[in-house]
C-alpha cells in the first residue's frame, strides 16, 4: 500500500469514529487489535470507543498532523470536549478541556492492528488548576 | 526530500544526540526550533538536551517506531535510564525506569523545526508505586 492510500484509509477510520458508525468499525480495525499492549480485539476496541463517547460530551476526533509510511500511521489528534466525570484520574466534571493525543498505529492486512497512544494529561491538569 | 532520505537524516540526528555531539546539532535542528510551543531556537534546544544528559544517568535514545512522510517525522522513542532526582515531578531519585516518548517533528529547510512531544509519565509513576 502507498502512503497516500494509507492516509486515505486512516481518514476514513476517523470519519467512522466521528459518525459513531460502529457497524463499520471492522472495515478499519483488525480482529486481533490491541491498544497500549492490551489485546482488545475488535469487540474490546469498539467497547472502549463507545465508552469514550458515552462518558465524554462533545467528543470528536480532529487530525492535527498525520504521518503515513506503510505499515505505520502516526497521528496527532486534537480534542476539545467535556468529560462528564473523572477523566484520566482528573476531576473534569463537565468542564470543557482541550488536549492532544499522540498515536502510533501498526497496520496489518490493511487494518489497524497495534495502537500505542499517549494523551496530554498534563495539559488537562493545567486547565483545571 | 523523499521519506527514505528524511528517515536517514532523523537517524543521524538521534546518533548525534547519543554521541552528545552538540557542535553538530545545528546540522539537524533549525535556528528557529520550538519544542511544545516554546520558541527555544537552536541554543535553547541544545540547553534542554544538555540538561537532560546531566540530570538523567544512562540516557540514550532508542527508536522503537519511525514514521517519515515529508515534511513530518513521527518517532516512538524508548528509554531505560536513571533520572538522578525528580523527573516530570516524580521522585525517581536514581531508580531505573523504562518509558516511551511519542514525538512529532515538522521539518523546514531539511532541519527539525517544530517538535511536539508527549512522555509516558504514567508508566514511570506505576514503576515507582
Coordinates of C-alpha atoms in Angstrom, one line a residue:
Chain A
X1 CA 0.0 0.0 0.0
X2 CA 1.2 3.5 -0.8
X3 CA 1.4 6.3 1.9
X4 CA -1.4 8.2 0.2
X5 CA -3.7 5.2 0.2
X6 CA -2.9 4.5 3.9
X7 CA -3.7 8.2 4.7
X8 CA -7.0 7.9 2.9
X9 CA -7.9 4.8 4.9
X10 CA -6.9 6.4 8.2
X11 CA -9.0 9.5 7.4
X12 CA -12.0 7.2 6.6
X13 CA -11.4 5.5 10.0
X14 CA -11.6 8.8 11.8
X15 CA -14.8 9.7 9.9
X16 CA -16.2 6.3 11.0
X17 CA -15.4 7.2 14.7
X18 CA -17.0 10.7 14.4
X19 CA -20.1 9.2 12.9
X20 CA -20.1 6.5 15.7
X21 CA -20.7 4.1 12.9
X22 CA -19.7 1.0 14.9
X23 CA -21.1 -1.5 12.4
X24 CA -18.4 -0.3 10.0
X25 CA -15.5 -0.3 12.6
X26 CA -14.3 -3.8 11.3
X27 CA -13.6 -2.2 7.9
X28 CA -10.8 -0.3 9.6
X29 CA -9.8 -2.3 12.7
X30 CA -8.2 -5.8 12.8
X31 CA -10.0 -8.6 14.6
X32 CA -6.8 -9.0 16.7
X33 CA -6.3 -5.3 17.5
X34 CA -4.5 -4.3 20.6
X35 CA -4.4 -0.9 22.4
X36 CA -1.4 0.0 24.6
X37 CA -0.5 -3.6 24.9
X38 CA -4.0 -4.7 25.8
X39 CA -5.2 -7.5 23.4
X40 CA -8.7 -5.9 23.0
X41 CA -9.7 -7.5 19.7
X42 CA -12.3 -5.6 17.6
X43 CA -15.1 -6.0 20.2
X44 CA -13.0 -4.7 23.0
X45 CA -11.7 -1.8 20.8
X46 CA -15.3 -0.9 19.9
X47 CA -16.3 -1.1 23.6
X48 CA -13.5 1.3 24.5
X49 CA -14.7 3.8 21.9
X50 CA -18.4 3.5 22.8
X51 CA -17.5 4.1 26.4
X52 CA -15.5 7.2 25.4
X53 CA -18.5 8.7 23.5
X54 CA -20.8 7.8 26.5
X55 CA -18.6 9.5 29.1
X56 CA -17.3 12.5 27.1
X57 CA -19.7 15.1 25.8
X58 CA -18.9 16.7 22.5
X59 CA -16.3 14.1 21.7
X60 CA -14.9 14.5 18.1
X61 CA -11.6 13.4 16.6
X62 CA -9.7 16.1 14.7
X63 CA -6.4 15.2 12.9
X64 CA -3.8 17.9 13.6
X65 CA -0.9 16.1 12.0
X66 CA -1.0 12.8 10.0
X67 CA 2.2 10.9 9.1
X68 CA 1.8 7.8 7.0
X69 CA 4.6 5.4 5.9
X70 CA 3.3 1.9 5.4
X71 CA 2.8 -0.2 7.5
X72 CA 2.7 2.7 10.1
X73 CA 0.5 5.7 10.7
X74 CA 1.3 8.3 13.3
X75 CA -1.5 10.8 14.2
X76 CA -1.5 13.9 16.4
X77 CA -5.2 14.2 17.4
X78 CA -6.7 17.4 18.9
X79 CA -9.7 17.4 21.2
X80 CA -12.0 20.0 22.7
X81 CA -14.7 18.3 24.7
X82 CA -16.4 17.9 28.1
X83 CA -15.7 14.7 30.0
X84 CA -18.7 14.2 32.3
X85 CA -16.9 13.0 35.4
X86 CA -13.3 12.0 36.1
X87 CA -11.0 11.7 33.1
X88 CA -7.6 10.1 33.3
X89 CA -8.0 10.4 37.1
X90 CA -8.6 14.1 36.9
X91 CA -11.9 15.7 38.2
X92 CA -13.1 17.3 35.0
X93 CA -16.8 17.0 35.8
X94 CA -18.2 18.5 32.6
X95 CA -15.7 21.4 32.1
X96 CA -14.5 22.0 28.5
X97 CA -10.9 21.0 28.1
X98 CA -8.6 21.0 25.1
X99 CA -5.8 18.5 24.7
X100 CA -3.8 16.4 22.2
X101 CA -3.2 12.7 21.8
X102 CA -0.1 11.2 20.0
X103 CA -1.0 7.8 18.5
X104 CA 1.1 5.3 16.6
X105 CA -0.7 2.6 14.6
X106 CA 0.8 -0.6 13.1
X107 CA -1.4 -1.7 10.2
X108 CA -1.7 -5.4 9.2
X109 CA -3.8 -6.7 6.3
X110 CA -4.8 -3.1 5.6
X111 CA -6.3 -2.7 9.1
X112 CA -5.3 -1.1 12.4
X113 CA -3.6 -3.8 14.4
X114 CA -1.5 -2.4 17.2
X115 CA -2.1 1.0 18.7
X116 CA 0.2 3.0 21.0
X117 CA -1.4 6.1 22.4
X118 CA -0.3 8.9 24.8
X119 CA -2.7 11.6 25.9
X120 CA -1.5 15.0 27.2
X121 CA -2.9 14.6 30.7
X122 CA -0.7 17.5 32.0
X123 CA -2.4 20.0 29.7
X124 CA -5.8 19.0 31.2
X125 CA -4.4 19.2 34.7
X126 CA -3.2 22.8 34.0
X127 CA -6.6 23.8 32.6
X128 CA -8.3 22.6 35.8
X129 CA -5.7 24.3 38.1
Chain B
X1 CA 13.0 15.2 0.1
X2 CA 12.0 11.6 0.0
X3 CA 10.7 9.6 3.0
X4 CA 13.9 7.5 2.9
X5 CA 16.2 10.5 3.0
X6 CA 14.2 12.1 5.8
X7 CA 14.4 8.8 7.8
X8 CA 18.2 8.8 7.2
X9 CA 18.5 12.4 8.4
X10 CA 16.4 11.7 11.5
X11 CA 18.5 8.6 12.4
X12 CA 21.7 10.8 12.1
X13 CA 20.1 13.3 14.5
X14 CA 19.4 10.5 17.0
X15 CA 23.1 9.4 16.6
X16 CA 24.2 13.0 17.2
X17 CA 22.2 13.1 20.5
X18 CA 23.5 9.8 21.7
X19 CA 27.1 10.9 21.0
X20 CA 26.3 14.2 22.7
X21 CA 28.0 15.9 19.8
X22 CA 26.5 19.3 20.5
X23 CA 28.8 21.1 18.0
X24 CA 26.9 19.2 15.2
X25 CA 23.4 19.7 16.5
X26 CA 22.9 22.6 14.0
X27 CA 23.2 20.1 11.2
X28 CA 19.9 18.7 12.3
X29 CA 18.0 21.4 14.2
X30 CA 16.7 24.7 12.8
X31 CA 17.9 28.0 14.2
X32 CA 14.2 28.8 14.9
X33 CA 13.3 25.4 16.5
X34 CA 10.5 25.2 19.0
X35 CA 9.6 22.5 21.5
X36 CA 6.0 22.0 22.7
X37 CA 5.3 25.6 21.6
X38 CA 8.3 27.1 23.4
X39 CA 10.4 29.1 20.9
X40 CA 13.7 27.7 22.1
X41 CA 15.9 28.3 19.0
X42 CA 18.9 26.1 18.5
X43 CA 20.7 27.3 21.6
X44 CA 17.7 26.6 23.9
X45 CA 17.1 23.3 22.3
X46 CA 20.8 22.3 23.0
X47 CA 20.5 23.5 26.6
X48 CA 17.4 21.3 27.1
X49 CA 19.3 18.3 25.8
X50 CA 22.5 19.0 27.7
X51 CA 20.4 19.4 30.9
X52 CA 18.7 16.0 30.1
X53 CA 22.0 14.2 29.9
X54 CA 23.3 16.0 33.0
X55 CA 20.2 15.0 35.1
X56 CA 19.5 11.5 33.7
X57 CA 22.1 8.8 34.1
X58 CA 22.3 6.3 31.3
X59 CA 20.3 8.4 29.0
X60 CA 20.2 7.0 25.4
X61 CA 17.6 7.5 22.6
X62 CA 16.3 4.3 21.0
X63 CA 13.9 4.5 18.1
X64 CA 11.1 1.9 18.5
X65 CA 9.0 3.1 15.6
X66 CA 9.9 5.7 13.0
X67 CA 7.3 7.1 10.5
X68 CA 8.5 9.6 7.9
X69 CA 6.4 11.4 5.4
X70 CA 7.9 14.7 4.3
X71 CA 7.8 17.3 5.9
X72 CA 6.9 15.3 9.0
X73 CA 8.6 12.7 11.1
X74 CA 6.9 10.8 14.0
X75 CA 9.0 8.8 16.3
X76 CA 8.2 6.5 19.2
X77 CA 11.3 6.6 21.4
X78 CA 12.1 4.0 24.1
X79 CA 14.2 4.8 27.2
X80 CA 15.6 2.9 30.1
X81 CA 17.6 5.2 32.3
X82 CA 18.0 6.6 35.9
X83 CA 16.9 10.2 36.4
X84 CA 19.0 11.4 39.4
X85 CA 16.3 13.3 41.3
X86 CA 12.8 14.3 40.4
X87 CA 11.6 13.6 36.8
X88 CA 8.4 15.1 35.4
X89 CA 7.5 15.8 39.0
X90 CA 8.0 12.2 40.1
X91 CA 10.6 11.3 42.8
X92 CA 12.7 8.8 40.8
X93 CA 15.9 9.5 42.7
X94 CA 18.2 7.3 40.7
X95 CA 15.9 4.3 40.2
X96 CA 16.0 2.7 36.8
X97 CA 12.8 3.4 34.9
X98 CA 11.6 2.4 31.4
X99 CA 9.2 4.6 29.4
X100 CA 8.3 5.8 25.9
X101 CA 8.0 9.2 24.3
X102 CA 5.8 10.0 21.3
X103 CA 7.3 12.8 19.2
X104 CA 6.1 14.6 16.1
X105 CA 8.6 16.8 14.2
X106 CA 7.9 19.3 11.5
X107 CA 10.9 19.8 9.2
X108 CA 11.8 23.0 7.5
X109 CA 14.8 23.6 5.2
X110 CA 15.7 19.9 5.9
X111 CA 16.0 20.7 9.6
X112 CA 13.9 19.9 12.7
X113 CA 11.7 23.0 13.2
X114 CA 8.7 22.3 15.4
X115 CA 8.6 19.5 17.9
X116 CA 5.6 18.2 19.8
X117 CA 6.4 15.6 22.4
X118 CA 4.5 13.6 25.0
X119 CA 6.2 11.3 27.5
X120 CA 4.5 8.3 29.2
X121 CA 4.7 9.8 32.7
X122 CA 2.0 7.3 34.0
X123 CA 4.3 4.3 33.1
X124 CA 7.0 5.9 35.3
X125 CA 4.5 6.5 38.2
X126 CA 3.4 2.9 38.0
X127 CA 7.1 1.7 38.3
X128 CA 7.6 3.8 41.4
X129 CA 4.4 2.6 43.0

